[in-house]
């Protein structure tokens, strides 16, 4: 009598800030004037298509060595609209795969949104919605930022809730903007609590560009009150991160998850490992910025790179009887 060995399948879930993925068309509802053919940056069709190809190349390779397939799910930040994601999915590196997308326009001042792309052969979307973070500026007027995206669905055989974020930046200063990221963290905790009211012991992934490091108050609040585990805590060092500012590494891009990803039953998704996708081809290869993310622009100078962020990812396994 043959006893069949359990089979383990690995999947990649990733997050990637695409650094200003704008199309070349003027949209009066967006602040896209820097990314038009007539702007100082001279954002042309050729440059746009080159960036799409490069980003598709990156996404197709995240976690591939471990899973032999592109990521099952990728959260995205800094995209202008649904059209640019569709164009990305039509790029030569991603078109062979069965990806679909979830996107909503937000009222963000810069005209950028978050989104989710997913492999339809692995993940089936049941519902999606966005949540606004109410902020005020220094004169008490509403300050618009990116909405938070919640997507719920069936991953293989398990229900999964994915929360995609791009929290307020540090542009006005780390301390000055700190309360805004705390507000964003509180909103995510509200979303998690609302999920728990409907589903017992839900499996939740929270990903994003948080503009804070794992040790900062907003992320600590999120992991503690949201009852999440942050596998990214040990990845940040003096020589490694997901984004570099003034020659200092930060790990603003992170993926956290509910602790039931440590459960080991058969046919259940479980956490395997987390990492930064910082392969050499994604880095500046020479000069004073050597080793940093190879970006599309430095100021107004076109350099033809990928993004100013490295993607981050986790590997999840399912062992099936």
Short mmCIF file of C-alpha atoms in Angstrom, two decimals:
data_model
loop_
_atom_site.label_atom_id
_atom_site.label_comp_id
_atom_site.label_asym_id
_atom_site.label_seq_id
_atom_site.Cartn_x
_atom_site.Cartn_y
_atom_site.Cartn_z
CA UNK A 1 0.00 0.00 0.00
CA UNK A 2 1.44 3.35 -1.09
CA UNK A 3 1.25 6.17 1.45
CA UNK A 4 1.36 9.50 -0.36
CA UNK A 5 3.82 12.00 1.05
CA UNK A 6 2.34 15.42 1.90
CA UNK A 7 3.17 18.00 -0.76
CA UNK A 8 4.35 21.50 0.19
CA UNK A 9 3.77 24.42 -2.19
CA UNK A 10 5.46 27.79 -1.69
CA UNK A 11 3.95 31.15 -2.64
CA UNK A 12 5.34 34.67 -2.64
CA UNK A 13 3.43 37.71 -1.36
CA UNK A 14 5.17 41.02 -2.06
CA UNK A 15 4.90 44.78 -1.76
CA UNK A 16 6.53 47.30 -4.12
CA UNK A 17 6.54 51.10 -4.19
CA UNK A 18 6.88 51.80 -7.93
CA UNK A 19 8.08 55.42 -7.57
CA UNK A 20 5.71 57.65 -9.52
CA UNK A 21 4.23 55.31 -12.10
CA UNK A 22 2.37 57.96 -14.11
CA UNK A 23 1.14 57.70 -17.68
CA UNK A 24 1.96 60.47 -20.20
CA UNK A 25 -1.55 62.00 -20.37
CA UNK A 26 -2.70 65.11 -18.55
CA UNK A 27 -5.40 64.45 -15.95
CA UNK A 28 -6.92 67.60 -14.45
CA UNK A 29 -7.84 65.67 -11.28
CA UNK A 30 -4.23 64.61 -10.62
CA UNK A 31 -1.00 66.47 -9.90
CA UNK A 32 0.69 64.86 -12.87
CA UNK A 33 2.32 67.89 -14.51
CA UNK A 34 5.84 66.63 -13.69
CA UNK A 35 5.09 63.49 -15.69
CA UNK A 36 4.03 64.85 -19.04
CA UNK A 37 6.03 65.01 -22.29
CA UNK A 38 6.27 68.82 -22.04
CA UNK A 39 7.44 68.94 -18.43
CA UNK A 40 11.00 69.56 -17.21
CA UNK A 41 11.32 65.79 -16.70
CA UNK A 42 10.26 65.12 -20.33
CA UNK A 43 8.23 62.05 -19.40
CA UNK A 44 7.75 60.47 -22.84
CA UNK A 45 5.99 57.36 -24.15
CA UNK A 46 9.37 55.68 -24.65
CA UNK A 47 10.42 56.37 -21.05
CA UNK A 48 7.04 55.24 -19.72
CA UNK A 49 7.19 51.97 -21.66
CA UNK A 50 10.76 51.40 -20.56
CA UNK A 51 9.74 51.79 -16.92
CA UNK A 52 6.81 49.40 -17.38
CA UNK A 53 9.15 46.78 -18.85
CA UNK A 54 11.65 47.21 -16.02
CA UNK A 55 9.01 47.03 -13.27
CA UNK A 56 7.44 43.95 -14.89
CA UNK A 57 10.87 42.36 -14.96
CA UNK A 58 11.34 43.00 -11.23
CA UNK A 59 7.89 41.75 -10.18
CA UNK A 60 8.26 38.56 -12.22
CA UNK A 61 11.49 37.72 -10.36
CA UNK A 62 10.45 38.40 -6.74
CA UNK A 63 10.71 35.10 -4.86
CA UNK A 64 11.06 33.13 -8.10
CA UNK A 65 14.12 31.17 -6.94
CA UNK A 66 12.07 29.67 -4.12
CA UNK A 67 8.68 29.16 -5.78
CA UNK A 68 9.50 28.87 -9.53
CA UNK A 69 6.69 31.33 -10.24
CA UNK A 70 6.09 35.08 -9.89
CA UNK A 71 4.35 36.38 -6.74
CA UNK A 72 0.76 35.29 -6.10
CA UNK A 73 -0.05 38.72 -4.65
CA UNK A 74 1.70 42.10 -4.92
CA UNK A 75 0.64 45.28 -3.16
CA UNK A 76 1.59 48.41 -5.11
CA UNK A 77 2.14 52.05 -4.18
CA UNK A 78 2.67 55.27 -6.16
CA UNK A 79 0.51 54.43 -9.15
CA UNK A 80 -1.50 57.14 -10.91
CA UNK A 81 -4.56 55.17 -12.02
CA UNK A 82 -5.96 51.81 -13.12
CA UNK A 83 -4.62 52.30 -16.68
CA UNK A 84 -0.98 52.23 -15.61
CA UNK A 85 -1.53 48.93 -13.77
CA UNK A 86 -3.22 47.44 -16.83
CA UNK A 87 -0.25 48.60 -18.92
CA UNK A 88 2.11 47.03 -16.38
CA UNK A 89 0.25 43.71 -16.53
CA UNK A 90 0.51 43.80 -20.35
CA UNK A 91 4.30 44.18 -20.18
CA UNK A 92 6.19 41.29 -21.76
CA UNK A 93 7.38 39.92 -18.41
CA UNK A 94 3.92 39.76 -16.80
CA UNK A 95 1.54 39.19 -19.72
CA UNK A 96 2.07 35.38 -19.74
CA UNK A 97 0.64 35.19 -16.21
CA UNK A 98 -3.00 35.34 -15.16
CA UNK A 99 -2.91 38.56 -13.12
CA UNK A 100 -5.86 40.81 -12.29
CA UNK A 101 -6.01 43.98 -10.20
CA UNK A 102 -7.90 45.88 -7.52
CA UNK A 103 -7.66 49.68 -7.56
CA UNK A 104 -9.65 52.70 -6.38
CA UNK A 105 -8.90 56.38 -6.97
CA UNK A 106 -8.12 58.30 -3.80
CA UNK A 107 -8.01 62.03 -3.06
CA UNK A 108 -4.29 62.01 -2.34
CA UNK A 109 -2.73 65.42 -2.97
CA UNK A 110 -0.03 64.01 -5.24
CA UNK A 111 -2.55 62.02 -7.26
CA UNK A 112 -1.13 58.60 -6.39
CA UNK A 113 -2.88 55.50 -5.08
CA UNK A 114 -2.26 52.01 -3.77
CA UNK A 115 -3.44 48.86 -5.56
CA UNK A 116 -3.22 45.08 -5.53
CA UNK A 117 -2.37 42.67 -8.32
CA UNK A 118 -2.99 38.97 -7.89
CA UNK A 119 -2.68 35.64 -9.67
CA UNK A 120 -6.26 34.56 -10.46
CA UNK A 121 -5.24 30.88 -10.44
CA UNK A 122 -4.33 31.17 -6.75
CA UNK A 123 -6.43 33.99 -5.28
CA UNK A 124 -10.12 34.78 -5.82
CA UNK A 125 -11.33 38.21 -4.70
CA UNK A 126 -14.58 38.17 -2.71
CA UNK A 127 -14.73 41.84 -1.70
CA UNK A 128 -12.70 45.04 -1.64
CA UNK A 129 -13.09 48.56 -0.27
CA UNK A 130 -11.04 51.59 0.72
CA UNK A 131 -10.78 53.57 3.94
CA UNK A 132 -9.77 57.22 4.23
CA UNK A 133 -7.47 58.52 6.94
CA UNK A 134 -8.76 61.87 8.20
CA UNK A 135 -5.87 64.32 8.63
CA UNK A 136 -5.63 68.08 9.10
CA UNK A 137 -2.90 70.48 8.01
CA UNK A 138 -1.35 73.22 10.13
CA UNK A 139 -4.33 75.58 9.57
CA UNK A 140 -6.95 72.96 10.38
CA UNK A 141 -8.02 72.11 6.82
CA UNK A 142 -8.37 68.52 5.66
CA UNK A 143 -5.10 67.07 4.41
CA UNK A 144 -5.62 64.27 1.90
CA UNK A 145 -3.42 61.18 1.78
CA UNK A 146 -3.60 57.77 0.17
CA UNK A 147 -6.58 55.62 1.09
CA UNK A 148 -6.04 52.24 2.74
CA UNK A 149 -7.13 49.29 0.57
CA UNK A 150 -8.73 46.15 2.00
CA UNK A 151 -9.07 43.10 -0.25
CA UNK A 152 -10.63 39.86 1.03
CA UNK A 153 -10.76 36.58 -0.82
CA UNK A 154 -9.85 32.92 -1.03
CA UNK A 155 -6.17 32.06 -1.33
CA UNK A 156 -5.97 28.44 -2.45
CA UNK A 157 -8.55 27.16 0.08
CA UNK A 158 -8.23 29.75 2.88
CA UNK A 159 -9.84 33.14 3.32
CA UNK A 160 -7.27 35.91 3.42
CA UNK A 161 -7.64 39.63 4.22
CA UNK A 162 -4.98 41.92 2.72
CA UNK A 163 -4.59 45.55 3.80
CA UNK A 164 -2.43 47.75 1.52
CA UNK A 165 -1.00 51.03 2.81
CA UNK A 166 1.04 54.06 1.82
CA UNK A 167 1.23 56.22 4.93
CA UNK A 168 1.96 59.97 5.05
CA UNK A 169 5.54 60.86 4.17
CA UNK A 170 8.23 62.52 6.26
CA UNK A 171 8.57 65.41 3.79
CA UNK A 172 7.66 68.04 6.39
CA UNK A 173 9.97 66.39 8.94
CA UNK A 174 9.89 63.10 10.83
CA UNK A 175 8.62 64.56 14.12
CA UNK A 176 6.15 66.96 12.48
CA UNK A 177 4.57 64.17 10.40
CA UNK A 178 4.70 61.54 13.16
CA UNK A 179 1.08 62.11 14.36
CA UNK A 180 -0.22 61.50 10.83
CA UNK A 181 1.30 58.03 10.70
CA UNK A 182 -0.10 57.26 14.14
CA UNK A 183 -3.55 58.18 12.76
CA UNK A 184 -2.99 55.81 9.83
CA UNK A 185 -1.97 53.02 12.22
CA UNK A 186 -5.13 53.59 14.26
CA UNK A 187 -7.24 53.34 11.09
CA UNK A 188 -5.65 50.00 10.18
CA UNK A 189 -6.34 48.73 13.71
CA UNK A 190 -10.00 49.75 13.24
CA UNK A 191 -10.10 47.78 9.98
CA UNK A 192 -8.58 44.71 11.67
CA UNK A 193 -11.11 44.96 14.52
CA UNK A 194 -13.96 45.15 12.01
CA UNK A 195 -12.71 41.99 10.27
CA UNK A 196 -12.54 40.16 13.60
CA UNK A 197 -16.17 41.03 14.33
CA UNK A 198 -17.22 39.03 11.26
CA UNK A 199 -14.63 36.25 10.99
CA UNK A 200 -13.28 34.11 13.84
CA UNK A 201 -9.46 33.93 13.88
CA UNK A 202 -9.04 35.67 10.47
CA UNK A 203 -5.80 35.46 8.50
CA UNK A 204 -4.64 39.03 7.86
CA UNK A 205 -1.69 40.46 5.92
CA UNK A 206 -0.85 44.16 6.36
CA UNK A 207 1.63 45.55 3.84
CA UNK A 208 2.81 48.90 2.65
CA UNK A 209 5.21 51.79 2.52
CA UNK A 210 4.67 53.00 6.07
CA UNK A 211 7.27 55.80 5.95
CA UNK A 212 8.36 54.51 9.35
CA UNK A 213 10.77 51.80 10.42
CA UNK A 214 9.84 48.68 12.43
CA UNK A 215 11.06 50.34 15.64
CA UNK A 216 8.94 53.50 15.22
CA UNK A 217 5.85 54.21 17.33
CA UNK A 218 3.31 53.81 14.51
CA UNK A 219 4.52 50.32 13.56
CA UNK A 220 4.82 49.25 17.21
CA UNK A 221 1.24 50.45 17.79
CA UNK A 222 0.06 48.55 14.73
CA UNK A 223 1.77 45.29 15.66
CA UNK A 224 0.77 45.44 19.34
CA UNK A 225 -2.86 46.59 19.10
CA UNK A 226 -3.45 44.82 15.80
CA UNK A 227 -1.94 41.61 17.23
CA UNK A 228 0.38 41.27 14.26
CA UNK A 229 3.84 39.76 13.87
CA UNK A 230 6.43 41.83 12.00
CA UNK A 231 9.04 39.56 10.37
CA UNK A 232 10.83 42.64 8.98
CA UNK A 233 12.16 43.75 12.39
CA UNK A 234 15.44 41.88 11.97
CA UNK A 235 16.11 42.86 8.34
CA UNK A 236 17.05 46.53 8.79
CA UNK A 237 20.77 47.21 9.29
CA UNK A 238 23.41 49.85 8.57
CA UNK A 239 24.05 48.15 5.22
CA UNK A 240 20.57 47.06 4.19
CA UNK A 241 17.00 48.37 3.89
CA UNK A 242 14.28 49.06 1.32
CA UNK A 243 14.98 52.77 0.77
CA UNK A 244 18.02 54.98 1.34
CA UNK A 245 17.86 58.63 2.38
CA UNK A 246 20.99 60.73 2.94
CA UNK A 247 23.09 57.54 2.91
CA UNK A 248 21.06 56.00 5.71
CA UNK A 249 19.05 52.82 5.18
CA UNK A 250 15.39 52.64 6.20
CA UNK A 251 12.92 49.78 6.03
CA UNK A 252 9.74 51.73 5.34
CA UNK A 253 8.36 48.87 3.22
CA UNK A 254 7.10 46.04 5.39
CA UNK A 255 4.68 43.10 5.51
CA UNK A 256 3.11 42.16 8.86
CA UNK A 257 0.65 39.34 9.52
CA UNK A 258 -1.64 37.77 12.08
CA UNK A 259 0.04 35.19 14.32
CA UNK A 260 -2.12 32.32 12.99
CA UNK A 261 0.34 32.13 10.07
CA UNK A 262 2.53 30.19 12.50
CA UNK A 263 -0.03 27.38 12.82
CA UNK A 264 1.22 24.16 11.25
CA UNK A 265 -1.89 22.18 10.28
CA UNK A 266 -2.13 20.62 6.85
CA UNK A 267 -3.88 22.64 4.11
CA UNK A 268 -3.24 25.92 5.97
CA UNK A 269 -1.10 28.86 4.86
CA UNK A 270 1.93 29.27 7.08
CA UNK A 271 4.80 31.73 7.20
CA UNK A 272 8.20 30.57 5.98
CA UNK A 273 10.49 33.60 5.58
CA UNK A 274 10.65 37.34 4.87
CA UNK A 275 13.18 39.27 2.84
CA UNK A 276 14.07 42.40 0.88
CA UNK A 277 14.36 41.90 -2.87
CA UNK A 278 17.58 43.87 -3.33
CA UNK A 279 19.25 41.94 -6.14
CA UNK A 280 22.29 43.61 -7.66
CA UNK A 281 20.53 44.46 -10.95
CA UNK A 282 18.17 46.75 -8.97
CA UNK A 283 21.01 48.84 -7.55
CA UNK A 284 23.20 51.71 -8.67
CA UNK A 285 26.28 49.92 -9.92
CA UNK A 286 28.87 52.71 -9.51
CA UNK A 287 29.53 56.15 -8.03
CA UNK A 288 28.76 57.55 -4.60
CA UNK A 289 25.25 55.99 -4.62
CA UNK A 290 26.55 52.49 -5.42
CA UNK A 291 24.34 49.79 -3.85
CA UNK A 292 21.33 52.10 -3.45
CA UNK A 293 18.10 51.56 -5.42
CA UNK A 294 18.53 52.45 -9.10
CA UNK A 295 15.76 54.98 -9.58
CA UNK A 296 14.01 56.44 -12.63
CA UNK A 297 14.90 60.07 -11.87
CA UNK A 298 17.30 61.84 -9.56
CA UNK A 299 15.62 65.23 -9.25
CA UNK A 300 14.79 66.19 -12.85
CA UNK A 301 17.59 64.08 -14.31
CA UNK A 302 16.40 60.92 -16.04
CA UNK A 303 18.51 57.91 -15.07
CA UNK A 304 16.30 55.15 -16.47
CA UNK A 305 16.18 52.93 -13.39
CA UNK A 306 13.42 51.06 -11.61
CA UNK A 307 12.31 52.71 -8.36
CA UNK A 308 13.76 54.43 -5.31
CA UNK A 309 12.44 51.51 -3.23
CA UNK A 310 13.32 47.82 -3.19
CA UNK A 311 10.36 45.41 -3.00
CA UNK A 312 9.84 43.33 0.13
CA UNK A 313 8.25 39.90 0.31
CA UNK A 314 7.25 36.94 2.43
CA UNK A 315 7.09 33.27 1.48
CA UNK A 316 4.01 31.35 2.57
CA UNK A 317 3.75 27.55 2.42
CA UNK A 318 0.81 25.18 2.20
CA UNK A 319 1.36 21.50 2.98
CA UNK A 320 -1.42 19.42 1.47
CA UNK A 321 -2.22 15.86 2.39
#
